[in-house]
mmCIF file with all atom_site columns, C-alpha atoms in Angstrom:
data_model
loop_
_atom_site.group_PDB
_atom_site.id
_atom_site.type_symbol
_atom_site.label_atom_id
_atom_site.label_alt_id
_atom_site.label_comp_id
_atom_site.label_asym_id
_atom_site.label_entity_id
_atom_site.label_seq_id
_atom_site.pdbx_PDB_ins_code
_atom_site.Cartn_x
_atom_site.Cartn_y
_atom_site.Cartn_z
_atom_site.occupancy
_atom_site.B_iso_or_equiv
_atom_site.pdbx_formal_charge
_atom_site.auth_seq_id
_atom_site.auth_comp_id
_atom_site.auth_asym_id
_atom_site.auth_atom_id
_atom_site.pdbx_PDB_model_num
ATOM 1   C CA . UNK A 1 1   ? 18.792 -14.355 0.343  1.00 0.00 ? 24  UNK A CA 1
ATOM 2   C CA . UNK A 1 2   ? 15.634 -13.024 2.014  1.00 0.00 ? 25  UNK A CA 1
ATOM 3   C CA . UNK A 1 3   ? 15.115 -9.286  2.298  1.00 0.00 ? 26  UNK A CA 1
ATOM 4   C CA . UNK A 1 4   ? 13.323 -7.443  5.076  1.00 0.00 ? 27  UNK A CA 1
ATOM 5   C CA . UNK A 1 5   ? 12.272 -3.919  4.122  1.00 0.00 ? 28  UNK A CA 1
ATOM 6   C CA . UNK A 1 6   ? 12.351 -1.750  7.227  1.00 0.00 ? 29  UNK A CA 1
ATOM 7   C CA . UNK A 1 7   ? 10.670 1.632   7.130  1.00 0.00 ? 30  UNK A CA 1
ATOM 8   C CA . UNK A 1 8   ? 12.342 3.916   9.681  1.00 0.00 ? 31  UNK A CA 1
ATOM 9   C CA . UNK A 1 9   ? 11.871 7.483   10.893 1.00 0.00 ? 32  UNK A CA 1
ATOM 10  C CA . UNK A 1 10  ? 13.625 7.601   14.265 1.00 0.00 ? 33  UNK A CA 1
ATOM 11  C CA . UNK A 1 11  ? 10.543 7.519   16.497 1.00 0.00 ? 34  UNK A CA 1
ATOM 12  C CA . UNK A 1 12  ? 9.972  5.296   19.541 1.00 0.00 ? 35  UNK A CA 1
ATOM 13  C CA . UNK A 1 13  ? 7.662  3.115   17.425 1.00 0.00 ? 36  UNK A CA 1
ATOM 14  C CA . UNK A 1 14  ? 10.452 2.889   14.875 1.00 0.00 ? 37  UNK A CA 1
ATOM 15  C CA . UNK A 1 15  ? 12.779 1.528   17.555 1.00 0.00 ? 38  UNK A CA 1
ATOM 16  C CA . UNK A 1 16  ? 10.339 -1.339  18.124 1.00 0.00 ? 39  UNK A CA 1
ATOM 17  C CA . UNK A 1 17  ? 10.274 -1.978  14.365 1.00 0.00 ? 40  UNK A CA 1
ATOM 18  C CA . UNK A 1 18  ? 14.093 -2.034  14.272 1.00 0.00 ? 41  UNK A CA 1
ATOM 19  C CA . UNK A 1 19  ? 14.163 -4.547  17.119 1.00 0.00 ? 42  UNK A CA 1
ATOM 20  C CA . UNK A 1 20  ? 11.580 -6.713  15.327 1.00 0.00 ? 43  UNK A CA 1
ATOM 21  C CA . UNK A 1 21  ? 13.620 -6.644  12.115 1.00 0.00 ? 44  UNK A CA 1
ATOM 22  C CA . UNK A 1 22  ? 16.823 -7.541  13.960 1.00 0.00 ? 45  UNK A CA 1
ATOM 23  C CA . UNK A 1 23  ? 15.075 -10.427 15.726 1.00 0.00 ? 46  UNK A CA 1
ATOM 24  C CA . UNK A 1 24  ? 13.754 -11.686 12.411 1.00 0.00 ? 47  UNK A CA 1
ATOM 25  C CA . UNK A 1 25  ? 17.220 -11.635 10.835 1.00 0.00 ? 48  UNK A CA 1
ATOM 26  C CA . UNK A 1 26  ? 18.443 -13.861 13.666 1.00 0.00 ? 49  UNK A CA 1
ATOM 27  C CA . UNK A 1 27  ? 15.599 -16.307 12.982 1.00 0.00 ? 50  UNK A CA 1
ATOM 28  C CA . UNK A 1 28  ? 15.866 -16.328 9.185  1.00 0.00 ? 51  UNK A CA 1
ATOM 29  C CA . UNK A 1 29  ? 19.300 -17.408 7.972  1.00 0.00 ? 52  UNK A CA 1
ATOM 30  C CA . UNK A 1 30  ? 20.626 -15.641 4.882  1.00 0.00 ? 53  UNK A CA 1
ATOM 31  C CA . UNK A 1 31  ? 18.469 -12.585 5.378  1.00 0.00 ? 54  UNK A CA 1
ATOM 32  C CA . UNK A 1 32  ? 19.293 -8.923  5.115  1.00 0.00 ? 55  UNK A CA 1
ATOM 33  C CA . UNK A 1 33  ? 17.557 -5.746  6.151  1.00 0.00 ? 56  UNK A CA 1
ATOM 34  C CA . UNK A 1 34  ? 17.113 -2.754  3.885  1.00 0.00 ? 57  UNK A CA 1
ATOM 35  C CA . UNK A 1 35  ? 16.326 0.273   6.031  1.00 0.00 ? 58  UNK A CA 1
ATOM 36  C CA . UNK A 1 36  ? 14.393 2.879   4.089  1.00 0.00 ? 59  UNK A CA 1
ATOM 37  C CA . UNK A 1 37  ? 13.805 6.445   5.185  1.00 0.00 ? 60  UNK A CA 1
ATOM 38  C CA . UNK A 1 38  ? 11.346 8.392   3.029  1.00 0.00 ? 61  UNK A CA 1
ATOM 39  C CA . UNK A 1 39  ? 11.408 12.153  2.611  1.00 0.00 ? 62  UNK A CA 1
ATOM 40  C CA . UNK A 1 40  ? 7.789  12.906  1.745  1.00 0.00 ? 63  UNK A CA 1
ATOM 41  C CA . UNK A 1 41  ? 8.586  15.904  -0.441 1.00 0.00 ? 64  UNK A CA 1
ATOM 42  C CA . UNK A 1 42  ? 5.037  16.304  -1.833 1.00 0.00 ? 65  UNK A CA 1
ATOM 43  C CA . UNK A 1 43  ? 3.811  16.696  1.760  1.00 0.00 ? 66  UNK A CA 1
ATOM 44  C CA . UNK A 1 44  ? 6.419  19.420  2.360  1.00 0.00 ? 67  UNK A CA 1
ATOM 45  C CA . UNK A 1 45  ? 5.332  21.316  -0.748 1.00 0.00 ? 68  UNK A CA 1
ATOM 46  C CA . UNK A 1 46  ? 1.692  20.929  0.281  1.00 0.00 ? 69  UNK A CA 1
ATOM 47  C CA . UNK A 1 47  ? 2.545  22.187  3.786  1.00 0.00 ? 70  UNK A CA 1
ATOM 48  C CA . UNK A 1 48  ? 3.948  25.357  2.245  1.00 0.00 ? 71  UNK A CA 1
ATOM 49  C CA . UNK A 1 49  ? 0.568  25.819  0.554  1.00 0.00 ? 72  UNK A CA 1
ATOM 50  C CA . UNK A 1 50  ? 2.058  26.843  -2.734 1.00 0.00 ? 73  UNK A CA 1
ATOM 51  C CA . UNK A 1 51  ? 0.050  25.597  -5.667 1.00 0.00 ? 74  UNK A CA 1
ATOM 52  C CA . UNK A 1 52  ? 0.575  28.550  -7.980 1.00 0.00 ? 75  UNK A CA 1
ATOM 53  C CA . UNK A 1 53  ? 2.670  31.718  -7.743 1.00 0.00 ? 76  UNK A CA 1
ATOM 54  C CA . UNK A 1 54  ? 0.828  34.492  -5.960 1.00 0.00 ? 77  UNK A CA 1
ATOM 55  C CA . UNK A 1 55  ? 1.792  37.847  -4.525 1.00 0.00 ? 78  UNK A CA 1
ATOM 56  C CA . UNK A 1 56  ? 5.518  37.118  -4.118 1.00 0.00 ? 79  UNK A CA 1
ATOM 57  C CA . UNK A 1 57  ? 5.974  34.479  -6.791 1.00 0.00 ? 80  UNK A CA 1
ATOM 58  C CA . UNK A 1 58  ? 7.281  30.981  -6.194 1.00 0.00 ? 81  UNK A CA 1
ATOM 59  C CA . UNK A 1 59  ? 10.921 31.897  -5.414 1.00 0.00 ? 82  UNK A CA 1
ATOM 60  C CA . UNK A 1 60  ? 10.628 32.280  -1.618 1.00 0.00 ? 83  UNK A CA 1
ATOM 61  C CA . UNK A 1 61  ? 8.496  29.146  -1.403 1.00 0.00 ? 84  UNK A CA 1
ATOM 62  C CA . UNK A 1 62  ? 10.989 27.170  -3.437 1.00 0.00 ? 85  UNK A CA 1
ATOM 63  C CA . UNK A 1 63  ? 13.829 28.369  -1.175 1.00 0.00 ? 86  UNK A CA 1
ATOM 64  C CA . UNK A 1 64  ? 11.831 27.324  1.914  1.00 0.00 ? 87  UNK A CA 1
ATOM 65  C CA . UNK A 1 65  ? 11.078 23.964  0.278  1.00 0.00 ? 88  UNK A CA 1
ATOM 66  C CA . UNK A 1 66  ? 14.772 23.333  -0.449 1.00 0.00 ? 89  UNK A CA 1
ATOM 67  C CA . UNK A 1 67  ? 15.749 24.382  3.080  1.00 0.00 ? 90  UNK A CA 1
ATOM 68  C CA . UNK A 1 68  ? 13.195 22.032  4.678  1.00 0.00 ? 91  UNK A CA 1
ATOM 69  C CA . UNK A 1 69  ? 14.213 19.218  2.344  1.00 0.00 ? 92  UNK A CA 1
ATOM 70  C CA . UNK A 1 70  ? 17.890 19.688  3.275  1.00 0.00 ? 93  UNK A CA 1
ATOM 71  C CA . UNK A 1 71  ? 17.011 19.588  6.987  1.00 0.00 ? 94  UNK A CA 1
ATOM 72  C CA . UNK A 1 72  ? 14.908 16.449  6.514  1.00 0.00 ? 95  UNK A CA 1
ATOM 73  C CA . UNK A 1 73  ? 17.755 14.747  4.617  1.00 0.00 ? 96  UNK A CA 1
ATOM 74  C CA . UNK A 1 74  ? 20.210 15.596  7.421  1.00 0.00 ? 97  UNK A CA 1
ATOM 75  C CA . UNK A 1 75  ? 17.763 14.210  9.977  1.00 0.00 ? 98  UNK A CA 1
ATOM 76  C CA . UNK A 1 76  ? 17.312 11.038  7.885  1.00 0.00 ? 99  UNK A CA 1
ATOM 77  C CA . UNK A 1 77  ? 21.095 10.598  7.705  1.00 0.00 ? 100 UNK A CA 1
ATOM 78  C CA . UNK A 1 78  ? 21.301 10.919  11.503 1.00 0.00 ? 101 UNK A CA 1
ATOM 79  C CA . UNK A 1 79  ? 18.540 8.321   11.948 1.00 0.00 ? 102 UNK A CA 1
ATOM 80  C CA . UNK A 1 80  ? 20.260 5.938   9.538  1.00 0.00 ? 103 UNK A CA 1
ATOM 81  C CA . UNK A 1 81  ? 23.629 6.419   11.239 1.00 0.00 ? 104 UNK A CA 1
ATOM 82  C CA . UNK A 1 82  ? 22.040 5.507   14.585 1.00 0.00 ? 105 UNK A CA 1
ATOM 83  C CA . UNK A 1 83  ? 20.451 2.482   12.917 1.00 0.00 ? 106 UNK A CA 1
ATOM 84  C CA . UNK A 1 84  ? 23.832 1.388   11.486 1.00 0.00 ? 107 UNK A CA 1
ATOM 85  C CA . UNK A 1 85  ? 25.394 1.630   14.955 1.00 0.00 ? 108 UNK A CA 1
ATOM 86  C CA . UNK A 1 86  ? 22.711 -0.692  16.364 1.00 0.00 ? 109 UNK A CA 1
ATOM 87  C CA . UNK A 1 87  ? 23.301 -3.158  13.527 1.00 0.00 ? 110 UNK A CA 1
ATOM 88  C CA . UNK A 1 88  ? 27.014 -3.351  14.246 1.00 0.00 ? 111 UNK A CA 1
ATOM 89  C CA . UNK A 1 89  ? 26.214 -4.804  17.668 1.00 0.00 ? 112 UNK A CA 1
ATOM 90  C CA . UNK A 1 90  ? 23.971 -7.464  16.145 1.00 0.00 ? 113 UNK A CA 1
ATOM 91  C CA . UNK A 1 91  ? 26.226 -8.283  13.180 1.00 0.00 ? 114 UNK A CA 1
ATOM 92  C CA . UNK A 1 92  ? 23.422 -8.427  10.631 1.00 0.00 ? 115 UNK A CA 1
ATOM 93  C CA . UNK A 1 93  ? 23.771 -7.558  6.966  1.00 0.00 ? 116 UNK A CA 1
ATOM 94  C CA . UNK A 1 94  ? 22.028 -4.294  6.167  1.00 0.00 ? 117 UNK A CA 1
ATOM 95  C CA . UNK A 1 95  ? 21.686 -1.596  3.535  1.00 0.00 ? 118 UNK A CA 1
ATOM 96  C CA . UNK A 1 96  ? 20.260 1.878   4.074  1.00 0.00 ? 119 UNK A CA 1
ATOM 97  C CA . UNK A 1 97  ? 18.495 4.130   1.588  1.00 0.00 ? 120 UNK A CA 1
ATOM 98  C CA . UNK A 1 98  ? 16.928 7.564   1.620  1.00 0.00 ? 121 UNK A CA 1
ATOM 99  C CA . UNK A 1 99  ? 14.165 7.960   -0.940 1.00 0.00 ? 122 UNK A CA 1
ATOM 100 C CA . UNK A 1 100 ? 12.214 11.083  -1.879 1.00 0.00 ? 123 UNK A CA 1
ATOM 101 C CA . UNK A 1 101 ? 8.637  11.346  -3.036 1.00 0.00 ? 124 UNK A CA 1
ATOM 102 C CA . UNK A 1 102 ? 5.110  10.422  -2.124 1.00 0.00 ? 125 UNK A CA 1
ATOM 103 C CA . UNK A 1 103 ? 5.416  7.993   0.801  1.00 0.00 ? 126 UNK A CA 1
ATOM 104 C CA . UNK A 1 104 ? 3.133  5.256   -0.519 1.00 0.00 ? 127 UNK A CA 1
ATOM 105 C CA . UNK A 1 105 ? 4.525  5.375   -4.047 1.00 0.00 ? 128 UNK A CA 1
ATOM 106 C CA . UNK A 1 106 ? 8.142  5.292   -2.871 1.00 0.00 ? 129 UNK A CA 1
ATOM 107 C CA . UNK A 1 107 ? 7.642  2.442   -0.395 1.00 0.00 ? 130 UNK A CA 1
ATOM 108 C CA . UNK A 1 108 ? 5.650  0.419   -2.935 1.00 0.00 ? 131 UNK A CA 1
ATOM 109 C CA . UNK A 1 109 ? 8.348  1.028   -5.561 1.00 0.00 ? 132 UNK A CA 1
ATOM 110 C CA . UNK A 1 110 ? 11.126 -0.104  -3.228 1.00 0.00 ? 133 UNK A CA 1
ATOM 111 C CA . UNK A 1 111 ? 9.095  -3.184  -2.235 1.00 0.00 ? 134 UNK A CA 1
ATOM 112 C CA . UNK A 1 112 ? 8.582  -4.100  -5.897 1.00 0.00 ? 135 UNK A CA 1
ATOM 113 C CA . UNK A 1 113 ? 12.333 -3.777  -6.524 1.00 0.00 ? 136 UNK A CA 1
ATOM 114 C CA . UNK A 1 114 ? 13.356 -5.838  -3.493 1.00 0.00 ? 137 UNK A CA 1
ATOM 115 C CA . UNK A 1 115 ? 10.477 -8.328  -3.315 1.00 0.00 ? 138 UNK A CA 1
ATOM 116 C CA . UNK A 1 116 ? 10.901 -8.554  0.457  1.00 0.00 ? 139 UNK A CA 1
ATOM 117 C CA . UNK A 1 117 ? 9.945  -11.396 2.714  1.00 0.00 ? 140 UNK A CA 1
ATOM 118 C CA . UNK A 1 118 ? 8.198  -8.825  4.892  1.00 0.00 ? 141 UNK A CA 1
ATOM 119 C CA . UNK A 1 119 ? 7.802  -5.070  5.272  1.00 0.00 ? 142 UNK A CA 1
ATOM 120 C CA . UNK A 1 120 ? 8.275  -3.839  8.830  1.00 0.00 ? 143 UNK A CA 1
ATOM 121 C CA . UNK A 1 121 ? 7.527  -0.345  10.036 1.00 0.00 ? 144 UNK A CA 1
ATOM 122 C CA . UNK A 1 122 ? 5.851  1.839   12.592 1.00 0.00 ? 145 UNK A CA 1
ATOM 123 C CA . UNK A 1 123 ? 2.620  1.980   10.720 1.00 0.00 ? 146 UNK A CA 1
ATOM 124 C CA . UNK A 1 124 ? -0.827 0.508   10.581 1.00 0.00 ? 147 UNK A CA 1
ATOM 125 C CA . UNK A 1 125 ? -2.967 0.450   7.475  1.00 0.00 ? 148 UNK A CA 1
ATOM 126 C CA . UNK A 1 126 ? -5.190 3.149   8.985  1.00 0.00 ? 149 UNK A CA 1
ATOM 127 C CA . UNK A 1 127 ? -2.246 5.491   9.671  1.00 0.00 ? 150 UNK A CA 1
ATOM 128 C CA . UNK A 1 128 ? -0.691 4.890   6.273  1.00 0.00 ? 151 UNK A CA 1
ATOM 129 C CA . UNK A 1 129 ? -4.050 5.381   4.570  1.00 0.00 ? 152 UNK A CA 1
ATOM 130 C CA . UNK A 1 130 ? -4.497 8.718   6.325  1.00 0.00 ? 153 UNK A CA 1
ATOM 131 C CA . UNK A 1 131 ? -0.971 9.956   5.563  1.00 0.00 ? 154 UNK A CA 1
ATOM 132 C CA . UNK A 1 132 ? -0.998 8.694   1.975  1.00 0.00 ? 155 UNK A CA 1
ATOM 133 C CA . UNK A 1 133 ? -4.538 9.990   1.410  1.00 0.00 ? 156 UNK A CA 1
ATOM 134 C CA . UNK A 1 134 ? -5.584 6.510   0.315  1.00 0.00 ? 157 UNK A CA 1
ATOM 135 C CA . UNK A 1 135 ? -7.909 3.785   1.501  1.00 0.00 ? 158 UNK A CA 1
ATOM 136 C CA . UNK A 1 136 ? -6.580 0.658   3.267  1.00 0.00 ? 159 UNK A CA 1
ATOM 137 C CA . UNK A 1 137 ? -7.611 -1.300  0.157  1.00 0.00 ? 160 UNK A CA 1
ATOM 138 C CA . UNK A 1 138 ? -5.464 0.962   -2.040 1.00 0.00 ? 161 UNK A CA 1
ATOM 139 C CA . UNK A 1 139 ? -2.548 0.502   0.343  1.00 0.00 ? 162 UNK A CA 1
ATOM 140 C CA . UNK A 1 140 ? -2.933 -3.285  0.273  1.00 0.00 ? 163 UNK A CA 1
ATOM 141 C CA . UNK A 1 141 ? -3.036 -3.192  -3.516 1.00 0.00 ? 164 UNK A CA 1
ATOM 142 C CA . UNK A 1 142 ? 0.066  -0.978  -3.756 1.00 0.00 ? 165 UNK A CA 1
ATOM 143 C CA . UNK A 1 143 ? 2.090  -2.975  -1.218 1.00 0.00 ? 166 UNK A CA 1
ATOM 144 C CA . UNK A 1 144 ? 1.388  -6.649  -1.738 1.00 0.00 ? 167 UNK A CA 1
ATOM 145 C CA . UNK A 1 145 ? 3.903  -7.940  0.832  1.00 0.00 ? 168 UNK A CA 1
ATOM 146 C CA . UNK A 1 146 ? 3.254  -8.978  4.422  1.00 0.00 ? 169 UNK A CA 1
ATOM 147 C CA . UNK A 1 147 ? 3.307  -5.909  6.641  1.00 0.00 ? 170 UNK A CA 1
ATOM 148 C CA . UNK A 1 148 ? 4.276  -6.095  10.309 1.00 0.00 ? 171 UNK A CA 1
#
């Protein structure tokens, strides 16, 4: 069975990626889609700007971090539920996962586990490089599968 790793976030660009993945499953018999939604928790912690405890200690920052993470997980579940509903109409085999961590590391890890035929998402190497704070060459090295 061939696997298509689909990176989703609910955006308009993501919708195009979903449609591309669904089209590909129709063209490639015995294929399945694994839809992955990544909660970039290091980016959330960085956003809070809390490296070391300061005036108020880390407690309030940790509470804010947990609250944001819970909201992001709920949003990811909503996105994945919408994705599942679209898949029911197409009758394709699909799995959904929510992963937490550094975006590049998590996607590369999932790709290594699945060894997909292709990785489809709403990204370009330049965008991923910027968000992952890496060069396009580092991205290509970390994710050695065709990217659409």
